[in-house]
Amino acid sequence: MNYNRPDVYRSIHKALRKAMFEFSYAVGRTDYSDELELSHLNDLFNHLIHMLNSHGEKEDKICLPLLESKRPGCTAANEAEHEQIHKIITGLQYQMLGIIQFGKNVPKDRIWTFYYSVIELVKVTNSKYRKRAFKYWNLIFVINRRCK
C-alpha cells in the first residue's frame, strides 16, 4: 500500500541495521592479531557509533518530544531504552579502546567480553524497538503532516 507519506521509519532504521550487521559480522570474523583487520573493525565501529549517537540525538530532541506532547507518557520506554543503549555504547567504546591498545596481543577474554557486549547491543536495539515501532506509526504520521 502506498499512503503517499514520508517514510521516517524504514530508511534510517534499515541503515542502522545494515551498519549493525556489518560491524557484528566483522567482530566475529576479525583476526585480532592482524592490525589491518583490527583497524577495519575500528572504522566500522566508529561509523556505527556515530550513526547510533546521531540518530538517538535526533529522536531525543525532535521525535520523542513531539510524541510526548501528543500522548504524555508514551515515550518512557524509548527514553529508558536510549539510556540502556548509551550505557552499552560507552562500555563498548572502552572495550574497543583496550583492544586497539593491546594490538595483536589482545587477551582472548577481552575479545569475548567485547563480543558479548556487541550481542547485547544488537539485542537491545532490535527486539524492543520493533515491538513499539508500529504502535506509534500513525501518531508520527499525524505529527509529520502537521509540521509541513
CSV table of C-alpha atoms in Angstrom, one decimal:
chain,number,residue,atom,x,y,z
A,1,MET,CA,0.0,0.0,0.0
A,2,ASN,CA,1.2,3.5,-0.9
A,3,TYR,CA,-0.1,6.1,1.5
A,4,ASN,CA,1.9,8.8,-0.2
A,5,ARG,CA,3.5,9.8,3.1
A,6,PRO,CA,7.1,10.4,4.2
A,7,ASP,CA,8.9,7.4,5.4
A,8,VAL,CA,10.5,8.5,8.7
A,9,TYR,CA,11.0,5.0,10.0
A,10,ARG,CA,12.2,2.5,7.4
A,11,SER,CA,15.2,4.1,5.7
A,12,ILE,CA,17.1,5.2,8.8
A,13,HIS,CA,16.4,2.1,10.7
A,14,LYS,CA,17.4,0.0,7.7
A,15,ALA,CA,20.7,1.9,7.5
A,16,LEU,CA,21.2,1.3,11.2
A,17,ARG,CA,20.5,-2.4,10.9
A,18,LYS,CA,22.9,-2.6,8.0
A,19,ALA,CA,25.7,-0.9,9.9
A,20,MET,CA,25.0,-3.1,12.9
A,21,PHE,CA,25.1,-6.2,10.8
A,22,GLU,CA,28.4,-5.2,9.1
A,23,PHE,CA,30.0,-4.5,12.4
A,24,SER,CA,28.7,-7.5,14.3
A,25,TYR,CA,29.7,-9.8,11.4
A,26,ALA,CA,33.2,-8.2,11.4
A,27,VAL,CA,33.5,-8.7,15.1
A,28,GLY,CA,33.2,-12.5,14.6
A,29,ARG,CA,35.4,-12.7,11.5
A,30,THR,CA,38.3,-10.4,12.6
A,31,ASP,CA,41.7,-11.8,13.2
A,32,TYR,CA,42.6,-9.7,16.3
A,33,SER,CA,46.3,-10.4,15.8
A,34,ASP,CA,46.1,-8.6,12.3
A,35,GLU,CA,46.5,-4.9,12.8
A,36,LEU,CA,44.9,-4.1,9.4
A,37,GLU,CA,41.8,-6.1,10.2
A,38,LEU,CA,41.6,-4.5,13.7
A,39,SER,CA,41.8,-1.1,12.1
A,40,HIS,CA,39.0,-2.0,9.7
A,41,LEU,CA,36.9,-3.2,12.7
A,42,ASN,CA,37.6,0.0,14.5
A,43,ASP,CA,36.5,2.0,11.4
A,44,LEU,CA,33.2,0.0,11.3
A,45,PHE,CA,32.7,0.5,15.0
A,46,ASN,CA,33.2,4.3,14.8
A,47,HIS,CA,30.8,4.5,11.9
A,48,LEU,CA,28.2,2.5,13.8
A,49,ILE,CA,28.6,4.5,17.0
A,50,HIS,CA,28.4,7.8,15.0
A,51,MET,CA,25.1,6.6,13.4
A,52,LEU,CA,23.6,5.4,16.6
A,53,ASN,CA,24.5,8.6,18.5
A,54,SER,CA,23.4,10.9,15.8
A,55,HIS,CA,20.1,9.0,15.3
A,56,GLY,CA,19.5,8.8,19.1
A,57,GLU,CA,20.1,12.5,19.5
A,58,LYS,CA,17.6,13.4,16.8
A,59,GLU,CA,15.0,11.1,18.3
A,60,ASP,CA,15.6,12.5,21.7
A,61,LYS,CA,15.4,16.2,20.6
A,62,ILE,CA,12.8,16.0,17.8
A,63,CYS,CA,10.7,12.8,17.6
A,64,LEU,CA,10.2,11.9,21.2
A,65,PRO,CA,9.2,15.4,22.4
A,66,LEU,CA,6.6,15.6,19.6
A,67,LEU,CA,5.2,12.2,20.5
A,68,GLU,CA,5.2,13.1,24.2
A,69,SER,CA,3.3,16.3,23.5
A,70,LYS,CA,0.6,14.4,21.8
A,71,ARG,CA,0.4,11.4,24.1
A,72,PRO,CA,2.1,12.1,27.5
A,73,GLY,CA,3.9,9.1,28.9
A,74,CYS,CA,4.2,7.2,25.6
A,75,THR,CA,8.0,7.7,25.2
A,76,ALA,CA,9.1,6.5,28.7
A,77,ALA,CA,10.1,3.1,27.3
A,78,ASN,CA,12.0,4.8,24.4
A,79,GLU,CA,13.9,7.0,26.8
A,80,ALA,CA,14.8,4.1,29.0
A,81,GLU,CA,16.0,2.1,26.0
A,82,HIS,CA,18.1,5.1,24.8
A,83,GLU,CA,19.8,5.2,28.3
A,84,GLN,CA,20.5,1.5,28.1
A,85,ILE,CA,21.9,1.8,24.6
A,86,HIS,CA,24.1,4.7,25.7
A,87,LYS,CA,25.5,2.6,28.6
A,88,ILE,CA,26.3,-0.3,26.3
A,89,ILE,CA,27.9,2.0,23.7
A,90,THR,CA,30.0,3.6,26.4
A,91,GLY,CA,31.2,0.2,27.6
A,92,LEU,CA,31.9,-0.9,24.0
A,93,GLN,CA,34.0,2.3,23.4
A,94,TYR,CA,36.2,1.5,26.4
A,95,GLN,CA,36.5,-2.1,25.3
A,96,MET,CA,37.4,-1.2,21.8
A,97,LEU,CA,40.0,1.2,23.0
A,98,GLY,CA,41.5,-1.5,25.2
A,99,ILE,CA,41.6,-3.9,22.3
A,100,ILE,CA,43.2,-1.4,20.0
A,101,GLN,CA,45.8,-0.6,22.7
A,102,PHE,CA,46.7,-4.2,23.1
A,103,GLY,CA,47.0,-4.6,19.4
A,104,LYS,CA,47.9,-8.1,18.2
A,105,ASN,CA,48.5,-9.3,21.8
A,106,VAL,CA,44.9,-8.7,23.0
A,107,PRO,CA,43.8,-11.3,25.5
A,108,LYS,CA,41.0,-13.6,24.4
A,109,ASP,CA,38.9,-12.8,27.4
A,110,ARG,CA,38.8,-9.2,26.3
A,111,ILE,CA,37.7,-10.3,22.8
A,112,TRP,CA,34.9,-12.5,24.3
A,113,THR,CA,33.7,-9.7,26.6
A,114,PHE,CA,33.6,-7.3,23.6
A,115,TYR,CA,31.8,-9.9,21.5
A,116,TYR,CA,29.1,-10.4,24.2
A,117,SER,CA,28.7,-6.7,24.6
A,118,VAL,CA,28.1,-6.4,20.8
A,119,ILE,CA,25.5,-9.2,21.1
A,120,GLU,CA,23.8,-7.2,23.9
A,121,LEU,CA,23.7,-4.1,21.8
A,122,VAL,CA,22.2,-5.9,18.8
A,123,LYS,CA,19.6,-7.5,21.1
A,124,VAL,CA,18.6,-4.2,22.8
A,125,THR,CA,18.5,-2.1,19.6
A,126,ASN,CA,16.4,-4.6,17.6
A,127,SER,CA,13.9,-6.5,19.8
A,128,LYS,CA,12.4,-3.8,22.0
A,129,TYR,CA,12.1,-1.2,19.3
A,130,ARG,CA,10.4,-3.4,16.8
A,131,LYS,CA,7.6,-4.2,19.2
A,132,ARG,CA,6.8,-0.5,19.7
A,133,ALA,CA,7.6,0.9,16.2
A,134,PHE,CA,4.2,0.3,14.6
A,135,LYS,CA,2.3,1.3,17.7
A,136,TYR,CA,3.4,4.9,17.2
A,137,TRP,CA,3.5,5.0,13.4
A,138,ASN,CA,0.1,6.7,13.0
A,139,LEU,CA,1.0,9.3,15.6
A,140,ILE,CA,4.3,10.0,13.8
A,141,PHE,CA,2.4,10.3,10.5
A,142,VAL,CA,-0.1,12.8,12.0
A,143,ILE,CA,2.7,14.9,13.5
A,144,ASN,CA,4.7,14.9,10.2
A,145,ARG,CA,1.6,16.1,8.3
A,146,ARG,CA,1.1,19.0,10.7
A,147,CYS,CA,4.7,20.0,10.5
A,148,LYS,CA,4.6,20.6,6.8
